[in-house]
């Protein structure tokens, strides 16, 4: 009850000094803007990536000779590994009991051309007929290639929405023949639009049978990337172990050596992503915290001035029965109100700024609960840390001395 | 038991190179319902004694009992409680919050003992009515005359129904006509049963009291009953 009344006193004091109060806020506002922009942008970015990876499905994992390299040494070590080839894929298909679907695939880049129009760096994905069941591409029109196409090395492709838009405006692409590199392929299907991410166009691709690709383009240096779907989420670990054992014995890895291939689930990838962005986050937030500290020092300064300006007021309050804690609370409330309103304003501006920045690279962000809680506690914490000293100073004033203060 | 009893109280200021004895062994007894004037030359220790009686300060030596409570043993919070509930202070310079209305200035002591907002307003209006300022509740100090300001301060001193009203030169900043009004107000409050102690330089003000204690050089020089 007394606390409420004292809060009211603090609000009135701030309102009586609007200009000074708002100037005091600025430091905190700027600090909060930078923190919020960074947190929101990072959150938004990881969320988009997560959503992307999440589409792989929780029971799916990938095997390849190398997937992620953490250093140059790592890269040179891994690039020397034996490629994963169709024999490995066949082995897993035949022997792995806990694997529901096994689909080897590979990637390359080439020019995609129809008539006089072309896409220079078109993406080629080559896989077996069941790839469509595992990956996130969906058929919008037509069909994906079949087991027969795989067997006969049919020269057929499913095209991405971007290819349709760029090369076939106003024409139905199904049944048309386009060139990928130097060879000709008949279009049998069109994929659903994926949309760009981080400013990267993701719809300029074609998918063809892996056998056709092998005949036309040969082996890639990185070898195959096998996408495997386990029987269930619960069986994921066991399925991975099964595949690991199969591959180790096939590739002749001694029992005391480590795997000569990479395996990856959506979870592992997410963890990796988190550990990368964590460092970023800490560094960036560390930098912008400096502006918060500067803002805090401004608040402290203003509060020190307020305490000495209002010494007489403090004396009067004490003379009529205010306790130390009442005075402490009054001034602490003032700095808390200042910093948290500054924090709120900064959070709103920071969020809008992040939205604007991130919007330029085709990403959506929403204020995360984490960012809001972090922002509020940082600004309140600043108010507390930098407000406590002036408030204590006020609380400790001797009433007689304070009353005779000129 | 008396309302106020001081036993050989001293107040010494340690100035580093020398010690200033503002009070040197003051022993006085004041009963409930008395109207006392404290007089004496400048620097004789009147304000120091008032601050001690008003629990704004504690003696360097000696005992002070207010309502039988040994004030010299109390801590900061307990002193604040006594100032809030038992004592109404009136200062020479009024000491009102400059930006607050009369009503808010008067309700201030009630805030610190947790009185509800509605009750605060009722009591503050009552206190302002007692000093004939019912029609000035929304005025701020700079919109009031000196006499009115002092009456707001007196209303603030009255609002908690204290056992004791202390006034340190309450008319020091007022002209003689306004002073007389304030003294009439004190007479009225005294006749309603309030205990009043006032410091003054002026004989005309002291003559309203029923007892005059004179200080000289930090000690009681005389203690006479008048009227
Ligand atoms: N904070 C202090 N530090 C040092 N000495 C002080 C302090 N306060 C008062 N004194 C000294 O104590 C003595 C008594 O002061 P006090 O204010 O009680 O006098 P007073 O009787 O009220 O005088 P006046 O009539 O001028 O108000 C004076 O000599 C003064 O200088
Ligand atoms: Mg004095």
PDB file of C-alpha atoms and ligand atoms in Angstrom, chain A residues 401, chain B residues 13 15 20-22 40-49 168-169 201, ligand 1:
ATOM      1  CA  UNK A 401      21.125  18.627   7.725  1.00  0.00           C
TER       2      UNK A 401
ATOM      3  CA  UNK B  13      29.106  18.511  17.958  1.00  0.00           C
ATOM      4  CA  UNK B  15      34.134  19.787  14.970  1.00  0.00           C
ATOM      5  CA  UNK B  20      30.818  22.392  20.526  1.00  0.00           C
ATOM      6  CA  UNK B  21      28.384  21.717  23.374  1.00  0.00           C
ATOM      7  CA  UNK B  22      25.048  22.913  22.033  1.00  0.00           C
ATOM      8  CA  UNK B  40      16.974  32.443  24.811  1.00  0.00           C
ATOM      9  CA  UNK B  41      19.619  34.234  22.793  1.00  0.00           C
ATOM     10  CA  UNK B  42      20.736  33.065  19.405  1.00  0.00           C
ATOM     11  CA  UNK B  43      22.999  30.035  19.656  1.00  0.00           C
ATOM     12  CA  UNK B  44      21.746  29.106  23.127  1.00  0.00           C
ATOM     13  CA  UNK B  45      20.581  25.683  21.909  1.00  0.00           C
ATOM     14  CA  UNK B  46      16.824  26.185  21.403  1.00  0.00           C
ATOM     15  CA  UNK B  47      16.659  24.514  17.990  1.00  0.00           C
ATOM     16  CA  UNK B  48      18.970  21.761  19.146  1.00  0.00           C
ATOM     17  CA  UNK B  49      16.634  21.012  22.048  1.00  0.00           C
ATOM     18  CA  UNK B 168      10.552  26.397  15.985  1.00  0.00           C
ATOM     19  CA  UNK B 169      10.053  30.153  15.549  1.00  0.00           C
ATOM     20  CA  UNK B 201      12.463  35.426  20.326  1.00  0.00           C
TER      21      UNK B 201
HETATM   22  N1  LIG C   1      25.383  20.796  12.878  1.00  0.00           N
HETATM   23  C1  LIG C   1      26.067  21.554  13.755  1.00  0.00           C
HETATM   24  N2  LIG C   1      27.407  21.449  13.806  1.00  0.00           N
HETATM   25  C2  LIG C   1      28.129  22.181  14.679  1.00  0.00           C
HETATM   26  N3  LIG C   1      27.586  23.037  15.539  1.00  0.00           N
HETATM   27  C3  LIG C   1      26.262  23.206  15.527  1.00  0.00           C
HETATM   28  C4  LIG C   1      25.426  22.470  14.639  1.00  0.00           C
HETATM   29  N4  LIG C   1      24.151  22.833  14.870  1.00  0.00           N
HETATM   30  C5  LIG C   1      24.181  23.749  15.842  1.00  0.00           C
HETATM   31  N5  LIG C   1      25.430  23.972  16.251  1.00  0.00           N
HETATM   32  C6  LIG C   1      25.852  24.893  17.303  1.00  0.00           C
HETATM   33  O1  LIG C   1      25.111  24.628  18.453  1.00  0.00           O
HETATM   34  C7  LIG C   1      24.745  25.807  19.082  1.00  0.00           C
HETATM   35  C8  LIG C   1      23.251  25.879  19.310  1.00  0.00           C
HETATM   36  O2  LIG C   1      22.622  26.000  18.041  1.00  0.00           O
HETATM   37  P1  LIG C   1      21.066  26.143  17.907  1.00  0.00           P
HETATM   38  O3  LIG C   1      20.734  26.073  16.439  1.00  0.00           O
HETATM   39  O4  LIG C   1      20.413  25.155  18.795  1.00  0.00           O
HETATM   40  O5  LIG C   1      20.820  27.607  18.446  1.00  0.00           O
HETATM   41  P2  LIG C   1      19.436  28.397  18.574  1.00  0.00           P
HETATM   42  O6  LIG C   1      19.245  28.665  19.994  1.00  0.00           O
HETATM   43  O7  LIG C   1      18.352  27.691  17.865  1.00  0.00           O
HETATM   44  O8  LIG C   1      19.801  29.740  17.812  1.00  0.00           O
HETATM   45  P3  LIG C   1      18.862  30.660  16.911  1.00  0.00           P
HETATM   46  O9  LIG C   1      18.034  31.425  17.835  1.00  0.00           O
HETATM   47  O10 LIG C   1      19.822  31.485  16.147  1.00  0.00           O
HETATM   48  O11 LIG C   1      18.072  29.742  16.032  1.00  0.00           O
HETATM   49  C9  LIG C   1      25.284  26.943  18.248  1.00  0.00           C
HETATM   50  O12 LIG C   1      26.488  27.404  18.819  1.00  0.00           O
HETATM   51  C10 LIG C   1      25.557  26.304  16.896  1.00  0.00           C
HETATM   52  O13 LIG C   1      26.670  26.920  16.305  1.00  0.00           O
END
